[in-house]
PDB file of C-alpha atoms and ligand atoms in Angstrom:
ATOM      1  CA  MET A   1     -38.844-135.472 -74.798  1.00 50.00           C
ATOM      2  CA  ASN A   2     -40.684-136.469 -71.772  1.00 68.00           C
ATOM      3  CA  LYS A   3     -43.714-138.640 -72.169  1.00 90.00           C
ATOM      4  CA  GLN A   4     -46.498-136.585 -73.029  1.00 97.00           C
ATOM      5  CA  ILE A   5     -49.539-136.306 -70.757  1.00 98.00           C
ATOM      6  CA  GLN A   6     -52.586-137.768 -71.894  1.00 98.00           C
ATOM      7  CA  VAL A   7     -55.620-135.151 -71.365  1.00 98.00           C
ATOM      8  CA  THR A   8     -58.980-135.788 -72.200  1.00 98.00           C
ATOM      9  CA  ILE A   9     -61.551-132.773 -72.097  1.00 98.00           C
ATOM     10  CA  TRP A  10     -65.112-133.792 -71.586  1.00 98.00           C
ATOM     11  CA  ASN A  11     -67.785-131.401 -72.309  1.00 98.00           C
ATOM     12  CA  GLU A  12     -71.515-132.093 -71.992  1.00 98.00           C
ATOM     13  CA  TYR A  13     -71.721-129.721 -75.282  1.00 98.00           C
ATOM     14  CA  ARG A  14     -75.650-128.899 -74.952  1.00 98.00           C
ATOM     15  CA  HIS A  15     -75.552-125.062 -74.358  1.00 98.00           C
ATOM     16  CA  GLU A  16     -73.360-124.551 -77.299  1.00 97.00           C
ATOM     17  CA  LEU A  17     -75.892-126.331 -79.519  1.00 97.00           C
ATOM     18  CA  SER A  18     -79.054-125.000 -78.068  1.00 97.00           C
ATOM     19  CA  ASN A  19     -78.073-121.203 -77.198  1.00 97.00           C
ATOM     20  CA  GLU A  20     -77.219-118.543 -79.726  1.00 98.00           C
ATOM     21  CA  VAL A  21     -75.294-116.460 -77.364  1.00 98.00           C
ATOM     22  CA  VAL A  22     -72.947-119.677 -76.114  1.00 98.00           C
ATOM     23  CA  LYS A  23     -72.832-120.671 -79.907  1.00 98.00           C
ATOM     24  CA  GLY A  24     -71.264-117.307 -80.448  1.00 98.00           C
ATOM     25  CA  ILE A  25     -68.643-117.324 -77.983  1.00 98.00           C
ATOM     26  CA  TYR A  26     -67.867-121.054 -78.293  1.00 98.00           C
ATOM     27  CA  PRO A  27     -68.545-122.120 -82.154  1.00 98.00           C
ATOM     28  CA  LYS A  28     -66.872-125.439 -81.708  1.00 98.00           C
ATOM     29  CA  GLY A  29     -67.702-126.056 -78.045  1.00 98.00           C
ATOM     30  CA  MET A  30     -66.008-125.055 -74.809  1.00 98.00           C
ATOM     31  CA  HIS A  31     -64.108-128.211 -74.827  1.00 98.00           C
ATOM     32  CA  GLN A  32     -62.426-127.193 -78.236  1.00 98.00           C
ATOM     33  CA  ALA A  33     -61.568-123.663 -76.724  1.00 98.00           C
ATOM     34  CA  ILE A  34     -59.949-125.422 -73.888  1.00 98.00           C
ATOM     35  CA  ALA A  35     -58.076-127.889 -75.924  1.00 98.00           C
ATOM     36  CA  ASP A  36     -56.636-125.062 -78.328  1.00 98.00           C
ATOM     37  CA  GLY A  37     -56.066-122.645 -75.264  1.00 98.00           C
ATOM     38  CA  ILE A  38     -53.753-125.465 -73.359  1.00 98.00           C
ATOM     39  CA  SER A  39     -52.253-126.893 -76.425  1.00 98.00           C
ATOM     40  CA  CYS A  40     -48.618-127.639 -76.255  1.00 98.00           C
ATOM     41  CA  ASP A  41     -45.930-130.448 -77.042  1.00 98.00           C
ATOM     42  CA  GLN A  42     -46.158-131.602 -73.307  1.00 98.00           C
ATOM     43  CA  PHE A  43     -49.948-132.575 -73.750  1.00 98.00           C
ATOM     44  CA  ALA A  44     -51.852-135.157 -76.003  1.00 98.00           C
ATOM     45  CA  ILE A  45     -55.359-133.662 -75.995  1.00 98.00           C
ATOM     46  CA  GLN A  46     -58.419-135.337 -76.979  1.00 98.00           C
ATOM     47  CA  THR A  47     -62.132-134.368 -76.341  1.00 98.00           C
ATOM     48  CA  ALA A  48     -65.109-136.285 -75.479  1.00 98.00           C
ATOM     49  CA  THR A  49     -68.928-135.223 -75.076  1.00 98.00           C
ATOM     50  CA  LEU A  50     -72.037-136.348 -73.557  1.00 98.00           C
ATOM     51  CA  ASP A  51     -73.910-137.597 -76.620  1.00 98.00           C
ATOM     52  CA  GLU A  52     -71.008-139.856 -78.095  1.00 98.00           C
ATOM     53  CA  PRO A  53     -71.583-143.690 -77.165  1.00 98.00           C
ATOM     54  CA  GLU A  54     -70.640-144.277 -73.420  1.00 98.00           C
ATOM     55  CA  HIS A  55     -70.378-140.297 -73.410  1.00 98.00           C
ATOM     56  CA  GLY A  56     -66.998-140.560 -74.998  1.00 98.00           C
ATOM     57  CA  LEU A  57     -65.604-142.176 -71.979  1.00 98.00           C
ATOM     58  CA  THR A  58     -64.956-145.680 -72.921  1.00 98.00           C
ATOM     59  CA  GLU A  59     -62.638-148.315 -70.666  1.00 98.00           C
ATOM     60  CA  GLU A  60     -60.161-147.931 -73.205  1.00 98.00           C
ATOM     61  CA  LYS A  61     -59.995-144.139 -73.200  1.00 98.00           C
ATOM     62  CA  LEU A  62     -60.067-143.715 -69.633  1.00 98.00           C
ATOM     63  CA  LYS A  63     -57.544-146.313 -69.285  1.00 97.00           C
ATOM     64  CA  ASN A  64     -55.353-144.019 -71.548  1.00 97.00           C
ATOM     65  CA  THR A  65     -56.428-140.741 -69.853  1.00 98.00           C
ATOM     66  CA  ASP A  66     -53.933-139.348 -67.435  1.00 98.00           C
ATOM     67  CA  VAL A  67     -55.951-136.124 -66.591  1.00 98.00           C
ATOM     68  CA  LEU A  68     -59.529-135.907 -67.164  1.00 99.00           C
ATOM     69  CA  ILE A  69     -61.147-132.449 -67.264  1.00 99.00           C
ATOM     70  CA  TRP A  70     -64.956-132.140 -66.481  1.00 99.00           C
ATOM     71  CA  TRP A  71     -67.321-129.422 -67.859  1.00 98.00           C
ATOM     72  CA  GLY A  72     -71.310-129.953 -67.171  1.00 98.00           C
ATOM     73  CA  HIS A  73     -74.268-128.055 -66.184  1.00 98.00           C
ATOM     74  CA  MET A  74     -77.854-128.672 -67.446  1.00 97.00           C
ATOM     75  CA  ALA A  75     -77.474-132.252 -68.114  1.00 98.00           C
ATOM     76  CA  HIS A  76     -75.773-133.761 -64.984  1.00 98.00           C
ATOM     77  CA  GLY A  77     -78.692-136.351 -64.802  1.00 98.00           C
ATOM     78  CA  ASP A  78     -78.224-137.843 -68.268  1.00 98.00           C
ATOM     79  CA  VAL A  79     -74.533-138.994 -67.406  1.00 98.00           C
ATOM     80  CA  GLN A  80     -75.104-142.710 -66.980  1.00 98.00           C
ATOM     81  CA  ASP A  81     -74.150-144.120 -63.366  1.00 98.00           C
ATOM     82  CA  GLU A  82     -72.127-146.810 -64.777  1.00 98.00           C
ATOM     83  CA  ILE A  83     -69.756-144.311 -66.397  1.00 98.00           C
ATOM     84  CA  VAL A  84     -69.367-141.953 -63.336  1.00 98.00           C
ATOM     85  CA  GLU A  85     -68.457-145.346 -61.446  1.00 98.00           C
ATOM     86  CA  ARG A  86     -65.917-146.111 -64.304  1.00 98.00           C
ATOM     87  CA  VAL A  87     -64.298-142.387 -63.955  1.00 98.00           C
ATOM     88  CA  GLN A  88     -64.293-142.682 -60.110  1.00 98.00           C
ATOM     89  CA  LYS A  89     -62.581-146.243 -60.242  1.00 98.00           C
ATOM     90  CA  ARG A  90     -59.779-144.352 -62.479  1.00 98.00           C
ATOM     91  CA  VAL A  91     -59.310-141.450 -60.026  1.00 98.00           C
ATOM     92  CA  LEU A  92     -58.769-143.990 -57.287  1.00 97.00           C
ATOM     93  CA  GLU A  93     -56.198-145.769 -59.279  1.00 96.00           C
ATOM     94  CA  GLY A  94     -54.434-142.191 -59.935  1.00 97.00           C
ATOM     95  CA  MET A  95     -56.113-140.350 -63.125  1.00 98.00           C
ATOM     96  CA  GLY A  96     -56.103-136.778 -62.401  1.00 98.00           C
ATOM     97  CA  LEU A  97     -59.559-134.917 -62.391  1.00 99.00           C
ATOM     98  CA  ILE A  98     -60.085-131.170 -63.136  1.00 99.00           C
ATOM     99  CA  VAL A  99     -63.480-130.367 -62.515  1.00 99.00           C
ATOM    100  CA  LEU A 100     -64.680-126.787 -63.834  1.00 98.00           C
ATOM    101  CA  HIS A 101     -67.226-124.162 -62.990  1.00 98.00           C
ATOM    102  CA  SER A 102     -70.900-125.742 -62.711  1.00 98.00           C
ATOM    103  CA  GLY A 103     -69.285-129.173 -62.706  1.00 98.00           C
ATOM    104  CA  HIS A 104     -69.663-128.854 -58.874  1.00 98.00           C
ATOM    105  CA  PHE A 105     -72.922-130.638 -59.014  1.00 98.00           C
ATOM    106  CA  SER A 106     -71.701-133.317 -61.501  1.00 98.00           C
ATOM    107  CA  LYS A 107     -72.572-136.674 -60.297  1.00 98.00           C
ATOM    108  CA  ILE A 108     -68.617-137.400 -60.378  1.00 98.00           C
ATOM    109  CA  PHE A 109     -67.858-134.404 -58.424  1.00 98.00           C
ATOM    110  CA  LYS A 110     -70.376-134.984 -55.632  1.00 98.00           C
ATOM    111  CA  LYS A 111     -69.666-138.740 -55.508  1.00 98.00           C
ATOM    112  CA  LEU A 112     -66.066-137.886 -54.750  1.00 98.00           C
ATOM    113  CA  MET A 113     -66.680-135.145 -52.327  1.00 98.00           C
ATOM    114  CA  GLY A 114     -69.496-136.762 -50.584  1.00 98.00           C
ATOM    115  CA  THR A 115     -71.212-133.579 -49.484  1.00 98.00           C
ATOM    116  CA  SER A 116     -74.250-131.541 -51.423  1.00 98.00           C
ATOM    117  CA  CYS A 117     -71.380-129.423 -53.336  1.00 98.00           C
ATOM    118  CA  ASP A 118     -74.105-126.599 -52.864  1.00 98.00           C
ATOM    119  CA  LEU A 119     -73.624-123.135 -53.112  1.00 98.00           C
ATOM    120  CA  LYS A 120     -74.929-119.530 -53.707  1.00 98.00           C
ATOM    121  CA  TRP A 121     -75.201-118.132 -57.492  1.00 98.00           C
ATOM    122  CA  ARG A 122     -76.352-115.156 -59.361  1.00 98.00           C
ATOM    123  CA  GLU A 123     -75.988-114.708 -63.337  1.00 97.00           C
ATOM    124  CA  SER A 124     -75.295-110.750 -62.842  1.00 94.00           C
ATOM    125  CA  GLY A 125     -72.135-110.526 -64.550  1.00 96.00           C
ATOM    126  CA  ASP A 126     -70.164-109.495 -61.676  1.00 97.00           C
ATOM    127  CA  LYS A 127     -66.494-108.662 -61.890  1.00 98.00           C
ATOM    128  CA  GLU A 128     -64.619-111.558 -60.269  1.00 98.00           C
ATOM    129  CA  ARG A 129     -61.083-110.938 -58.550  1.00 98.00           C
ATOM    130  CA  LEU A 130     -59.119-114.478 -57.942  1.00 98.00           C
ATOM    131  CA  TRP A 131     -56.833-113.984 -55.204  1.00 98.00           C
ATOM    132  CA  VAL A 132     -53.571-116.467 -54.941  1.00 98.00           C
ATOM    133  CA  VAL A 133     -53.902-117.725 -51.355  1.00 98.00           C
ATOM    134  CA  SER A 134     -50.998-120.404 -51.688  1.00 98.00           C
ATOM    135  CA  PRO A 135     -48.062-118.639 -53.439  1.00 98.00           C
ATOM    136  CA  GLY A 136     -45.824-121.123 -54.891  1.00 98.00           C
ATOM    137  CA  HIS A 137     -48.013-123.606 -55.327  1.00 98.00           C
ATOM    138  CA  PRO A 138     -47.530-125.179 -58.775  1.00 98.00           C
ATOM    139  CA  ILE A 139     -51.215-124.458 -59.957  1.00 98.00           C
ATOM    140  CA  VAL A 140     -50.667-120.878 -59.754  1.00 98.00           C
ATOM    141  CA  GLN A 141     -47.311-120.643 -61.356  1.00 98.00           C
ATOM    142  CA  GLY A 142     -47.146-117.647 -63.433  1.00 98.00           C
ATOM    143  CA  ILE A 143     -50.536-115.814 -62.031  1.00 97.00           C
ATOM    144  CA  GLY A 144     -48.918-113.287 -59.796  1.00 97.00           C
ATOM    145  CA  GLU A 145     -51.074-112.183 -56.715  1.00 98.00           C
ATOM    146  CA  TYR A 146     -54.270-112.102 -58.338  1.00 98.00           C
ATOM    147  CA  PHE A 147     -56.026-111.958 -61.754  1.00 98.00           C
ATOM    148  CA  GLU A 148     -59.599-110.421 -62.679  1.00 98.00           C
ATOM    149  CA  LEU A 149     -62.370-111.502 -65.021  1.00 98.00           C
ATOM    150  CA  GLU A 150     -64.531-108.496 -65.867  1.00 98.00           C
ATOM    151  CA  GLN A 151     -67.807-110.638 -66.004  1.00 98.00           C
ATOM    152  CA  GLU A 152     -68.430-113.649 -64.663  1.00 98.00           C
ATOM    153  CA  GLU A 153     -71.414-115.710 -62.934  1.00 98.00           C
ATOM    154  CA  MET A 154     -71.304-115.325 -59.282  1.00 98.00           C
ATOM    155  CA  TYR A 155     -70.592-118.100 -57.122  1.00 98.00           C
ATOM    156  CA  GLY A 156     -70.598-117.571 -53.279  1.00 98.00           C
ATOM    157  CA  GLU A 157     -69.944-119.281 -49.950  1.00 98.00           C
ATOM    158  CA  HIS A 158     -70.992-121.060 -48.069  1.00 98.00           C
ATOM    159  CA  PHE A 159     -69.844-123.977 -50.691  1.00 98.00           C
ATOM    160  CA  ASP A 160     -70.726-127.159 -49.117  1.00 98.00           C
ATOM    161  CA  ILE A 161     -67.536-129.009 -49.875  1.00 98.00           C
ATOM    162  CA  PRO A 162     -64.981-130.915 -47.450  1.00 98.00           C
ATOM    163  CA  GLU A 163     -62.142-128.877 -46.357  1.00 98.00           C
ATOM    164  CA  PRO A 164     -59.965-128.915 -49.166  1.00 98.00           C
ATOM    165  CA  ASP A 165     -56.488-130.335 -48.775  1.00 98.00           C
ATOM    166  CA  GLU A 166     -55.135-127.163 -50.256  1.00 98.00           C
ATOM    167  CA  LEU A 167     -56.632-124.145 -51.180  1.00 98.00           C
ATOM    168  CA  VAL A 168     -54.868-122.050 -53.895  1.00 98.00           C
ATOM    169  CA  LEU A 169     -57.498-119.481 -55.005  1.00 99.00           C
ATOM    170  CA  VAL A 170     -60.226-117.571 -53.368  1.00 98.00           C
ATOM    171  CA  SER A 171     -62.631-115.364 -55.473  1.00 98.00           C
ATOM    172  CA  TRP A 172     -64.045-111.887 -54.491  1.00 98.00           C
ATOM    173  CA  PHE A 173     -67.009-110.780 -56.392  1.00 98.00           C
ATOM    174  CA  GLU A 174     -68.429-107.208 -57.039  1.00 98.00           C
ATOM    175  CA  GLY A 175     -71.486-107.772 -55.193  1.00 98.00           C
ATOM    176  CA  GLY A 176     -69.740-108.522 -52.251  1.00 98.00           C
ATOM    177  CA  GLU A 177     -69.455-112.279 -51.894  1.00 98.00           C
ATOM    178  CA  VAL A 178     -66.336-114.831 -51.634  1.00 98.00           C
ATOM    179  CA  PHE A 179     -65.773-118.181 -52.758  1.00 98.00           C
ATOM    180  CA  ARG A 180     -63.134-120.684 -52.437  1.00 98.00           C
ATOM    181  CA  SER A 181     -62.412-121.140 -56.171  1.00 98.00           C
ATOM    182  CA  GLY A 182     -59.250-123.212 -56.420  1.00 98.00           C
ATOM    183  CA  CYS A 183     -59.469-126.470 -54.338  1.00 99.00           C
ATOM    184  CA  CYS A 184     -57.134-129.398 -54.355  1.00 99.00           C
ATOM    185  CA  TYR A 185     -58.049-132.827 -53.156  1.00 98.00           C
ATOM    186  CA  LYS A 186     -56.857-136.291 -53.158  1.00 98.00           C
ATOM    187  CA  ARG A 187     -59.000-139.298 -53.545  1.00 98.00           C
ATOM    188  CA  GLY A 188     -57.322-142.754 -53.246  1.00 96.00           C
ATOM    189  CA  LEU A 189     -54.097-142.213 -55.902  1.00 96.00           C
ATOM    190  CA  GLY A 190     -55.881-139.732 -57.590  1.00 98.00           C
ATOM    191  CA  LYS A 191     -55.432-135.762 -57.420  1.00 98.00           C
ATOM    192  CA  ILE A 192     -58.367-133.656 -57.843  1.00 99.00           C
ATOM    193  CA  PHE A 193     -58.665-129.698 -58.752  1.00 99.00           C
ATOM    194  CA  TYR A 194     -61.816-127.997 -58.623  1.00 99.00           C
ATOM    195  CA  PHE A 195     -61.606-124.554 -60.647  1.00 99.00           C
ATOM    196  CA  ARG A 196     -64.570-122.186 -60.426  1.00 98.00           C
ATOM    197  CA  PRO A 197     -64.597-120.101 -63.324  1.00 98.00           C
ATOM    198  CA  GLY A 198     -66.180-120.820 -66.769  1.00 98.00           C
ATOM    199  CA  HIS A 199     -69.978-119.842 -67.286  1.00 98.00           C
ATOM    200  CA  GLU A 200     -71.053-120.522 -70.437  1.00 98.00           C
ATOM    201  CA  THR A 201     -72.575-117.031 -71.562  1.00 98.00           C
ATOM    202  CA  PHE A 202     -68.856-115.361 -71.006  1.00 98.00           C
ATOM    203  CA  PRO A 203     -65.591-115.899 -72.926  1.00 98.00           C
ATOM    204  CA  THR A 204     -63.675-117.454 -69.861  1.00 98.00           C
ATOM    205  CA  TYR A 205     -62.131-119.955 -71.499  1.00 98.00           C
ATOM    206  CA  TYR A 206     -60.244-117.582 -73.787  1.00 98.00           C
ATOM    207  CA  ASN A 207     -58.796-115.877 -70.706  1.00 98.00           C
ATOM    208  CA  GLU A 208     -54.915-116.512 -70.680  1.00 98.00           C
ATOM    209  CA  ASN A 209     -54.838-116.805 -66.857  1.00 98.00           C
ATOM    210  CA  VAL A 210     -57.722-119.185 -66.791  1.00 98.00           C
ATOM    211  CA  LEU A 211     -55.879-121.391 -69.465  1.00 98.00           C
ATOM    212  CA  ARG A 212     -52.732-121.089 -67.481  1.00 98.00           C
ATOM    213  CA  VAL A 213     -54.461-122.253 -64.337  1.00 99.00           C
ATOM    214  CA  ILE A 214     -55.968-124.963 -66.277  1.00 99.00           C
ATOM    215  CA  ALA A 215     -52.734-126.115 -67.767  1.00 98.00           C
ATOM    216  CA  ASN A 216     -50.741-126.053 -64.686  1.00 98.00           C
ATOM    217  CA  ALA A 217     -53.362-128.046 -62.998  1.00 99.00           C
ATOM    218  CA  VAL A 218     -52.917-130.602 -65.757  1.00 98.00           C
ATOM    219  CA  HIS A 219     -49.365-130.871 -64.852  1.00 98.00           C
ATOM    220  CA  TRP A 220     -50.090-131.140 -60.980  1.00 98.00           C
ATOM    221  CA  ALA A 221     -52.804-133.827 -61.261  1.00 98.00           C
ATOM    222  CA  ALA A 222     -51.027-136.027 -63.890  1.00 98.00           C
ATOM    223  CA  PRO A 223     -49.917-139.539 -62.197  1.00 97.00           C
ATOM    224  CA  THR A 224     -46.369-139.877 -61.301  1.00 91.00           C
ATOM    225  CA  GLY A 225     -46.075-143.455 -62.637  1.00 87.00           C
ATOM    226  CA  ASP A 226     -45.019-144.910 -59.312  1.00 87.00           C
ATOM    227  CA  THR A 227     -45.688-148.441 -58.581  1.00 89.00           C
ATOM    228  CA  PRO A 228     -49.177-148.709 -56.815  1.00 89.00           C
ATOM    229  CA  PRO A 229     -49.388-149.970 -53.574  1.00 91.00           C
ATOM    230  CA  ARG A 230     -50.354-153.695 -52.787  1.00 91.00           C
ATOM    231  CA  TYR A 231     -53.270-154.282 -50.318  1.00 93.00           C
ATOM    232  CA  GLY A 232     -54.538-157.107 -48.905  1.00 95.00           C
ATOM    233  CA  HIS A 233     -52.877-160.376 -47.432  1.00 96.00           C
ATOM    234  CA  PHE A 234     -49.163-159.667 -47.478  1.00 94.00           C
ATOM    235  CA  ILE A 235     -47.153-162.904 -47.453  1.00 93.00           C
ATOM    236  CA  PRO A 236     -44.321-163.636 -47.155  1.00 94.00           C
ATOM    237  CA  SER A 237     -43.093-161.218 -44.578  1.00 94.00           C
ATOM    238  CA  LEU A 238     -40.222-158.761 -45.673  1.00 95.00           C
ATOM    239  CA  GLU A 239     -38.267-160.010 -42.477  1.00 96.00           C
ATOM    240  CA  PRO A 240     -38.233-163.624 -40.738  1.00 95.00           C
ATOM    241  CA  ILE A 241     -40.799-163.292 -37.692  1.00 94.00           C
ATOM    242  CA  LYS A 242     -39.664-165.325 -34.512  1.00 92.00           C
ATOM    243  CA  GLU A 243     -41.806-167.754 -32.878  1.00 89.00           C
ATOM    244  CA  LYS A 244     -43.115-166.402 -29.672  1.00 87.00           C
ATOM    245  CA  GLY A 245     -43.737-168.759 -26.931  1.00 76.00           C
TER     246      GLY A 245
HETATM  247 ZN1   ZN B 301     -72.600-121.083 -64.508  1.00 81.25          ZN
END
């Protein structure tokens, strides 16, 4: 068997503890629903939450994480800058990062994007149709042309992000808006995937297509294990250099 991919699912885990509706949908938290939903032999999954010491993201845990999944919303400001920098460093070293839904406004995503990451939104339970715009891309393997979520929060363009390296999904909403809902980036050696669905008052993380996209994205974002490049003063040269006079 190939080496398992070490996956850490990070969740703010506040809505589930303070809102009865959310608690009813995700009694063990969204992180546990996602962990159960993508569980397979190829993944070794751990979870981490905001209120654990160091937000559950110690140096040791991040060092042993191949792909980090991030869900946050009401408490982005409570995430310590020191931990954000720790996560950014690991992404630049090659750790994969999957940012879900309202994570578009997380400190880590904004830091890696360098833009406001702002968008339009509406909590009206719109139907969402997610179209595959990059057929054959590994993240949408097994999805078909599109899939639908009966009720979701609407996110609309313009989404203030840098041009994605690859755009794999575009959402249409019942109210008429559209949104780039599956966006791939590279920062340093790390691969980043932003995936839009996942408002806390809907059972989105039980949807088989949503889980399939997340699981596919874990495979896509996992580091390859290649030797990292060397930087800086490069001595000796690979070939002898003739003296020029
Ligand atoms: Zn939301």
